[in-house]
Amino acid sequence: MTDVGIVGAGAGAAAAAFVIDRTVPEADVTVLEKSGGLCGRAATRRHDDLTYDYGANYLKSDDDRVVELISETLDDEGLVEVTEPVYTFDVDGAVSPGRDADEHKWSYRRGLTQIAKRLFGRTDATVHRRTRVETVRRTSAEDAWELDDADGETHGPFDRLLMNPPAPQTAELLRTAEWDDPLRETLVDAVGGVEYGSVWTAVLRYPFELDVPYYALVNTDKEHAVGWISREECKAGHVPDGETLLVVQANGAWSTEHYEDDPAGNVAALADHAADIIGDDRLADPAWTDHQGWRYALPEAGVDGGPVDSARDAGLYLLGDWVAGEGRLHAAIANGLDVGERVAYRI
């Protein structure tokens, strides 16, 4: 039997675990996730009768394998599609119809976290939540990997180790890893060189409907404090009829500057911006709010593939949107499928 360890339970990790379990059912897969949830930044929350995706906004159908996985291989019950278009706005807040692509914009009635839940649910993987990995160790005697968590428990040994956290967190785990190999430093330099943009998100609820023709607004010139505004009521089952729930995401510069500021002040500022952009003063006074800061939200480029490829000879695999080189949910899933196939091929 081959033992596979996975650090992080993001969408890429879920896809990899699914492929490994499906291809090599005798493999024993263990997943360690530091948070209480699954699917990483494709995150969903519920409040009373609200369901909202407050990280990634939807799954784009930009990869044939991902489309087949979501619409055919997995159970498509509760899969919903946003049909309204995405418009654009500029630094002055002027809104214009955008070039809405032909791709689907998918979520689920119960939110995007359903992707990871359904993928892991089709496997025999053991998923440990609220388990923060602090030490990665290469065991020379067994030529395998072990992981120590924050509670002092050791997991492993693993014949294959997959690492799914954002690049800065993966780089730190590699930097402190007990692994005597020159490749470790090369990997640290490569992974640590992936730059990220932060995103600070406000969620705003209103007891009225907006009369607008779009699902979302995206800032195309990257000069406005707000980068994205979307309407969760465009996703079936997310918002009660007659209400509005906006997800307002600040751009990278604003998010970095205000990341540690008072959340109430940040929410108020983003609500004011939303009111100005959409042209409705009522939006400055939401009935209920939520918020979330994503320090490592969007990779700005991919990692150097050479060291990542070389690490596979040691049974170490890195995966995620930052490995794919595109900070989108479909890219993370597609990369997970690729990594899962590579691991299965070597078992």
Short mmCIF file of C-alpha atoms in Angstrom, two decimals:
data_model
loop_
_atom_site.label_atom_id
_atom_site.label_comp_id
_atom_site.label_asym_id
_atom_site.label_seq_id
_atom_site.Cartn_x
_atom_site.Cartn_y
_atom_site.Cartn_z
CA MET A 1 0.00 0.00 0.00
CA THR A 2 1.15 3.53 -0.80
CA ASP A 3 0.58 6.28 1.76
CA VAL A 4 -0.13 9.76 0.40
CA GLY A 5 -0.10 12.87 2.59
CA ILE A 6 -1.68 16.15 1.49
CA VAL A 7 -1.17 19.50 3.23
CA GLY A 8 -4.19 21.73 2.68
CA ALA A 9 -7.72 20.89 1.55
CA GLY A 10 -8.16 23.39 -1.26
CA ALA A 11 -9.82 22.67 -4.58
CA GLY A 12 -6.57 21.45 -6.12
CA ALA A 13 -5.95 19.04 -3.25
CA ALA A 14 -9.51 17.72 -3.50
CA ALA A 15 -9.11 17.10 -7.24
CA ALA A 16 -5.78 15.35 -6.72
CA ALA A 17 -7.19 13.13 -3.95
CA PHE A 18 -10.13 12.25 -6.20
CA VAL A 19 -7.88 11.16 -9.07
CA ILE A 20 -5.54 9.18 -6.83
CA ASP A 21 -8.41 7.36 -5.11
CA ARG A 22 -10.11 6.64 -8.42
CA THR A 23 -6.96 5.45 -10.17
CA VAL A 24 -5.15 3.69 -7.31
CA PRO A 25 -7.91 2.71 -4.86
CA GLU A 26 -5.44 0.82 -2.65
CA ALA A 27 -3.59 4.08 -1.87
CA ASP A 28 -4.16 5.49 1.62
CA VAL A 29 -4.70 9.29 1.45
CA THR A 30 -4.48 11.58 4.50
CA VAL A 31 -5.29 15.31 4.30
CA LEU A 32 -4.28 17.88 6.93
CA GLU A 33 -6.19 21.20 6.77
CA LYS A 34 -5.45 24.06 9.17
CA SER A 35 -8.95 25.59 9.01
CA GLY A 36 -12.35 24.16 9.77
CA GLY A 37 -13.48 24.29 6.14
CA LEU A 38 -12.69 22.82 2.75
CA CYS A 39 -11.93 24.30 -0.68
CA GLY A 40 -9.55 27.09 0.35
CA ARG A 41 -10.46 30.52 -1.04
CA ALA A 42 -13.48 29.02 -2.77
CA ALA A 43 -15.23 29.63 0.52
CA THR A 44 -18.89 29.77 1.48
CA ARG A 45 -20.66 31.09 4.55
CA ARG A 46 -24.26 30.92 5.69
CA HIS A 47 -26.11 33.46 7.82
CA ASP A 48 -29.77 32.90 8.60
CA ASP A 49 -31.33 32.42 5.16
CA LEU A 50 -28.26 33.64 3.25
CA THR A 51 -25.64 31.58 1.43
CA TYR A 52 -22.71 33.46 -0.09
CA ASP A 53 -19.37 32.78 -1.78
CA TYR A 54 -17.08 35.40 -0.27
CA GLY A 55 -13.74 34.37 -1.78
CA ALA A 56 -13.79 33.00 -5.30
CA ASN A 57 -17.06 34.15 -6.83
CA TYR A 58 -17.83 31.33 -9.24
CA LEU A 59 -16.32 28.47 -11.21
CA LYS A 60 -15.54 29.38 -14.80
CA SER A 61 -15.91 26.68 -17.48
CA ASP A 62 -12.55 27.34 -19.07
CA ASP A 63 -11.14 23.79 -18.99
CA ASP A 64 -12.81 20.81 -20.66
CA ARG A 65 -11.68 18.38 -17.96
CA VAL A 66 -13.11 20.58 -15.22
CA VAL A 67 -16.38 20.97 -17.12
CA GLU A 68 -16.69 17.19 -17.46
CA LEU A 69 -15.81 16.71 -13.79
CA ILE A 70 -18.40 19.19 -12.52
CA SER A 71 -21.24 18.58 -14.95
CA GLU A 72 -20.92 14.85 -15.63
CA THR A 73 -18.63 12.94 -13.26
CA LEU A 74 -19.83 14.50 -10.02
CA ASP A 75 -23.40 14.82 -8.84
CA ASP A 76 -24.76 18.02 -10.43
CA GLU A 77 -27.68 18.33 -7.99
CA GLY A 78 -27.84 21.92 -6.77
CA LEU A 79 -25.47 23.20 -9.46
CA VAL A 80 -26.56 26.73 -10.42
CA GLU A 81 -25.48 29.01 -13.23
CA VAL A 82 -25.27 32.77 -13.20
CA THR A 83 -26.77 33.97 -16.47
CA GLU A 84 -26.50 37.74 -15.99
CA PRO A 85 -23.41 39.33 -17.58
CA VAL A 86 -20.34 40.93 -16.03
CA TYR A 87 -20.03 44.66 -16.75
CA THR A 88 -16.96 46.86 -16.28
CA PHE A 89 -16.20 50.15 -14.55
CA ASP A 90 -13.23 52.49 -14.64
CA VAL A 91 -11.34 54.62 -12.11
CA ASP A 92 -14.10 57.25 -12.27
CA GLY A 93 -16.78 54.65 -11.52
CA ALA A 94 -18.28 54.81 -15.01
CA VAL A 95 -20.08 51.52 -15.75
CA SER A 96 -20.11 49.96 -19.22
CA PRO A 97 -21.28 46.65 -20.71
CA GLY A 98 -18.35 44.26 -20.75
CA ARG A 99 -17.35 41.51 -23.12
CA ASP A 100 -19.15 38.68 -21.41
CA ALA A 101 -17.48 35.45 -22.48
CA ASP A 102 -19.31 32.30 -23.43
CA GLU A 103 -18.04 30.37 -20.40
CA HIS A 104 -20.45 29.20 -17.75
CA LYS A 105 -20.37 30.85 -14.32
CA TRP A 106 -21.18 28.12 -11.83
CA SER A 107 -21.78 27.77 -8.12
CA TYR A 108 -24.06 25.54 -6.04
CA ARG A 109 -27.17 26.32 -4.06
CA ARG A 110 -25.05 25.48 -1.02
CA GLY A 111 -22.02 27.38 -2.31
CA LEU A 112 -18.67 26.72 -3.95
CA THR A 113 -17.35 24.65 -1.06
CA GLN A 114 -19.50 21.88 -2.50
CA ILE A 115 -16.73 21.27 -5.04
CA ALA A 116 -14.23 20.04 -2.45
CA LYS A 117 -16.91 18.36 -0.34
CA ARG A 118 -18.16 16.34 -3.31
CA LEU A 119 -14.66 15.44 -4.49
CA PHE A 120 -13.47 14.32 -1.07
CA GLY A 121 -16.82 12.62 -0.55
CA ARG A 122 -16.09 10.34 -3.50
CA THR A 123 -12.84 9.13 -1.88
CA ASP A 124 -11.78 7.16 1.17
CA ALA A 125 -9.38 9.94 2.16
CA THR A 126 -9.05 10.80 5.85
CA VAL A 127 -9.38 14.58 6.28
CA HIS A 128 -8.15 16.15 9.52
CA ARG A 129 -9.51 19.69 9.89
CA ARG A 130 -8.10 22.31 12.26
CA THR A 131 -4.74 20.61 11.97
CA ARG A 132 -1.91 23.04 11.28
CA VAL A 133 1.27 21.51 9.89
CA GLU A 134 4.35 23.06 11.47
CA THR A 135 7.18 20.75 10.42
CA VAL A 136 7.89 18.82 7.24
CA ARG A 137 10.51 16.09 7.60
CA ARG A 138 12.22 13.79 5.11
CA THR A 139 13.04 10.47 6.74
CA SER A 140 16.27 9.15 5.26
CA ALA A 141 15.80 5.64 6.68
CA GLU A 142 12.45 5.09 4.97
CA ASP A 143 12.91 7.58 2.14
CA ALA A 144 9.51 9.02 3.04
CA TRP A 145 7.87 12.12 4.53
CA GLU A 146 6.51 12.94 7.98
CA LEU A 147 4.50 15.92 9.19
CA ASP A 148 4.32 17.37 12.70
CA ASP A 149 1.24 19.41 13.57
CA ALA A 150 0.80 22.26 16.06
CA ASP A 151 -0.46 19.85 18.72
CA GLY A 152 2.71 17.81 18.59
CA GLU A 153 1.27 14.85 16.68
CA THR A 154 3.28 13.23 13.91
CA HIS A 155 1.55 12.08 10.71
CA GLY A 156 3.07 9.62 8.27
CA PRO A 157 5.34 8.31 7.02
CA PHE A 158 4.06 9.14 3.54
CA ASP A 159 5.49 7.75 0.32
CA ARG A 160 4.18 10.81 -1.53
CA LEU A 161 3.63 14.30 -0.13
CA LEU A 162 1.42 16.92 -1.82
CA MET A 163 1.53 20.55 -0.66
CA ASN A 164 -1.46 22.78 -1.50
CA PRO A 165 -1.14 25.96 0.65
CA PRO A 166 -0.52 29.34 -1.04
CA ALA A 167 3.06 29.80 -2.21
CA PRO A 168 4.27 31.96 0.74
CA GLN A 169 3.03 29.38 3.26
CA THR A 170 4.43 26.49 1.24
CA ALA A 171 7.77 28.31 0.99
CA GLU A 172 7.91 28.75 4.77
CA LEU A 173 7.20 25.06 5.38
CA LEU A 174 9.98 24.17 2.94
CA ARG A 175 12.33 26.75 4.46
CA THR A 176 12.04 25.11 7.89
CA ALA A 177 11.78 21.53 6.60
CA GLU A 178 14.09 18.86 7.96
CA TRP A 179 15.28 17.84 4.54
CA ASP A 180 18.98 17.71 3.77
CA ASP A 181 18.97 18.19 0.02
CA PRO A 182 20.23 21.12 -2.10
CA LEU A 183 16.90 21.01 -3.93
CA ARG A 184 15.17 22.34 -0.83
CA GLU A 185 16.88 25.74 -1.09
CA THR A 186 16.19 25.88 -4.81
CA LEU A 187 12.52 25.16 -4.14
CA VAL A 188 12.36 27.77 -1.39
CA ASP A 189 13.75 30.41 -3.75
CA ALA A 190 11.37 29.45 -6.56
CA VAL A 191 8.22 29.14 -4.44
CA GLY A 192 9.08 32.15 -2.28
CA GLY A 193 9.41 34.25 -5.41
CA VAL A 194 5.72 33.92 -6.27
CA GLU A 195 4.12 37.27 -5.44
CA TYR A 196 0.56 37.55 -4.22
CA GLY A 197 -2.10 40.23 -4.15
CA SER A 198 -4.28 40.63 -1.06
CA VAL A 199 -8.05 41.06 -1.21
CA TRP A 200 -10.22 42.59 1.52
CA THR A 201 -13.88 41.67 1.09
CA ALA A 202 -17.08 43.23 2.44
CA VAL A 203 -20.44 41.43 2.26
CA LEU A 204 -23.42 43.81 2.32
CA ARG A 205 -27.10 42.88 2.77
CA TYR A 206 -30.06 45.10 1.82
CA PRO A 207 -33.84 44.57 2.20
CA PHE A 208 -34.54 45.58 -1.39
CA GLU A 209 -33.79 44.48 -4.93
CA LEU A 210 -31.45 46.27 -7.29
CA ASP A 211 -32.77 46.98 -10.77
CA VAL A 212 -29.57 46.49 -12.76
CA PRO A 213 -28.88 44.29 -15.81
CA TYR A 214 -25.62 42.72 -14.61
CA TYR A 215 -24.41 40.09 -12.16
CA ALA A 216 -21.11 41.79 -11.42
CA LEU A 217 -18.87 44.75 -12.09
CA VAL A 218 -15.12 44.44 -12.58
CA ASN A 219 -12.63 47.30 -12.61
CA THR A 220 -10.63 46.88 -15.81
CA ASP A 221 -8.08 49.68 -15.41
CA LYS A 222 -7.04 48.46 -11.93
CA GLU A 223 -7.06 52.04 -10.69
CA HIS A 224 -10.17 52.06 -8.51
CA ALA A 225 -10.11 51.14 -4.81
CA VAL A 226 -12.73 48.48 -5.60
CA GLY A 227 -11.81 45.63 -7.92
CA TRP A 228 -15.06 43.66 -7.99
CA ILE A 229 -18.73 43.90 -6.99
CA SER A 230 -21.11 40.96 -7.45
CA ARG A 231 -24.73 40.17 -6.60
CA GLU A 232 -25.24 36.88 -4.78
CA GLU A 233 -28.97 37.03 -5.51
CA CYS A 234 -28.09 36.02 -9.07
CA LYS A 235 -27.26 32.55 -7.72
CA ALA A 236 -30.39 30.49 -7.12
CA GLY A 237 -30.95 29.67 -3.48
CA HIS A 238 -28.44 32.15 -2.07
CA VAL A 239 -30.58 35.19 -1.17
CA PRO A 240 -34.30 35.55 -0.31
CA ASP A 241 -36.51 37.08 -2.99
CA GLY A 242 -36.68 40.85 -2.88
CA GLU A 243 -33.26 41.28 -1.25
CA THR A 244 -29.73 42.18 -2.37
CA LEU A 245 -26.44 40.78 -1.13
CA LEU A 246 -23.31 42.40 -2.53
CA VAL A 247 -19.81 40.95 -2.37
CA VAL A 248 -17.44 43.92 -2.66
CA GLN A 249 -13.75 43.14 -3.07
CA ALA A 250 -11.14 45.87 -2.80
CA ASN A 251 -8.21 45.94 -5.18
CA GLY A 252 -4.77 44.74 -4.14
CA ALA A 253 -3.26 48.11 -3.23
CA TRP A 254 -6.26 49.19 -1.12
CA SER A 255 -6.45 45.77 0.53
CA THR A 256 -2.77 45.82 1.48
CA GLU A 257 -2.94 49.39 2.81
CA HIS A 258 -6.05 48.77 4.92
CA TYR A 259 -5.61 45.10 5.78
CA GLU A 260 -5.06 45.71 9.50
CA ASP A 261 -7.50 48.64 9.80
CA ASP A 262 -10.71 48.54 11.81
CA PRO A 263 -13.06 46.17 9.90
CA ALA A 264 -16.10 48.38 10.51
CA GLY A 265 -14.32 51.30 8.85
CA ASN A 266 -13.27 49.16 5.90
CA VAL A 267 -16.82 47.86 5.42
CA ALA A 268 -18.24 51.38 5.55
CA ALA A 269 -15.69 52.63 3.02
CA LEU A 270 -16.41 49.79 0.59
CA ALA A 271 -20.17 50.30 1.00
CA ASP A 272 -19.71 53.98 0.08
CA HIS A 273 -17.71 52.99 -2.99
CA ALA A 274 -20.38 50.48 -4.03
CA ALA A 275 -23.07 53.15 -3.69
CA ASP A 276 -21.08 55.54 -5.89
CA ILE A 277 -20.26 52.95 -8.57
CA ILE A 278 -23.74 51.45 -8.82
CA GLY A 279 -25.38 54.87 -8.46
CA ASP A 280 -27.69 54.11 -5.54
CA ASP A 281 -27.20 56.06 -2.29
CA ARG A 282 -29.13 53.42 -0.32
CA LEU A 283 -26.19 51.06 -0.68
CA ALA A 284 -24.11 53.16 1.70
CA ASP A 285 -26.27 51.90 4.58
CA PRO A 286 -26.44 48.09 4.55
CA ALA A 287 -28.79 46.29 6.91
CA TRP A 288 -26.20 43.63 7.76
CA THR A 289 -22.54 43.08 6.93
CA ASP A 290 -19.77 40.52 7.00
CA HIS A 291 -16.13 40.73 5.98
CA GLN A 292 -13.00 38.71 5.29
CA GLY A 293 -9.40 39.54 4.53
CA TRP A 294 -7.50 37.27 2.17
CA ARG A 295 -3.79 38.03 2.63
CA TYR A 296 -2.73 35.52 -0.02
CA ALA A 297 -5.60 35.80 -2.46
CA LEU A 298 -4.32 35.95 -6.01
CA PRO A 299 -0.93 34.80 -7.32
CA GLU A 300 0.46 37.35 -9.73
CA ALA A 301 2.49 34.79 -11.68
CA GLY A 302 3.29 31.11 -11.70
CA VAL A 303 6.25 29.35 -10.11
CA ASP A 304 9.40 28.28 -11.94
CA GLY A 305 8.51 24.80 -13.14
CA GLY A 306 12.02 23.34 -13.06
CA PRO A 307 12.42 22.90 -9.30
CA VAL A 308 8.78 21.82 -8.96
CA ASP A 309 9.34 19.08 -11.54
CA SER A 310 12.59 17.98 -9.87
CA ALA A 311 10.89 17.62 -6.50
CA ARG A 312 8.73 14.78 -7.81
CA ASP A 313 11.79 12.51 -7.81
CA ALA A 314 11.75 12.87 -4.02
CA GLY A 315 8.02 12.15 -3.84
CA LEU A 316 7.14 15.81 -3.27
CA TYR A 317 4.41 17.49 -5.34
CA LEU A 318 3.33 21.12 -5.22
CA LEU A 319 -0.10 22.10 -6.47
CA GLY A 320 -2.56 24.96 -6.63
CA ASP A 321 -3.47 27.94 -8.78
CA TRP A 322 0.00 29.41 -8.18
CA VAL A 323 1.55 26.31 -9.76
CA ALA A 324 -0.86 26.61 -12.68
CA GLY A 325 0.07 30.28 -13.02
CA GLU A 326 -3.51 31.57 -12.97
CA GLY A 327 -5.39 32.67 -9.88
CA ARG A 328 -8.71 31.10 -10.85
CA LEU A 329 -10.67 28.25 -9.35
CA HIS A 330 -10.80 26.20 -12.55
CA ALA A 331 -7.02 26.48 -12.85
CA ALA A 332 -6.53 25.13 -9.32
CA ILE A 333 -8.83 22.18 -10.03
CA ALA A 334 -7.15 21.43 -13.38
CA ASN A 335 -3.72 21.52 -11.72
CA GLY A 336 -4.98 19.15 -9.04
CA LEU A 337 -6.17 16.73 -11.70
CA ASP A 338 -2.74 16.89 -13.35
CA VAL A 339 -0.89 16.29 -10.09
CA GLY A 340 -3.21 13.46 -9.12
CA GLU A 341 -2.47 11.75 -12.43
CA ARG A 342 1.29 12.18 -11.97
CA VAL A 343 1.17 10.74 -8.46
CA ALA A 344 -0.99 7.81 -9.54
CA TYR A 345 1.35 7.10 -12.46
CA ARG A 346 4.32 6.77 -10.08
CA ILE A 347 2.60 4.58 -7.52
#
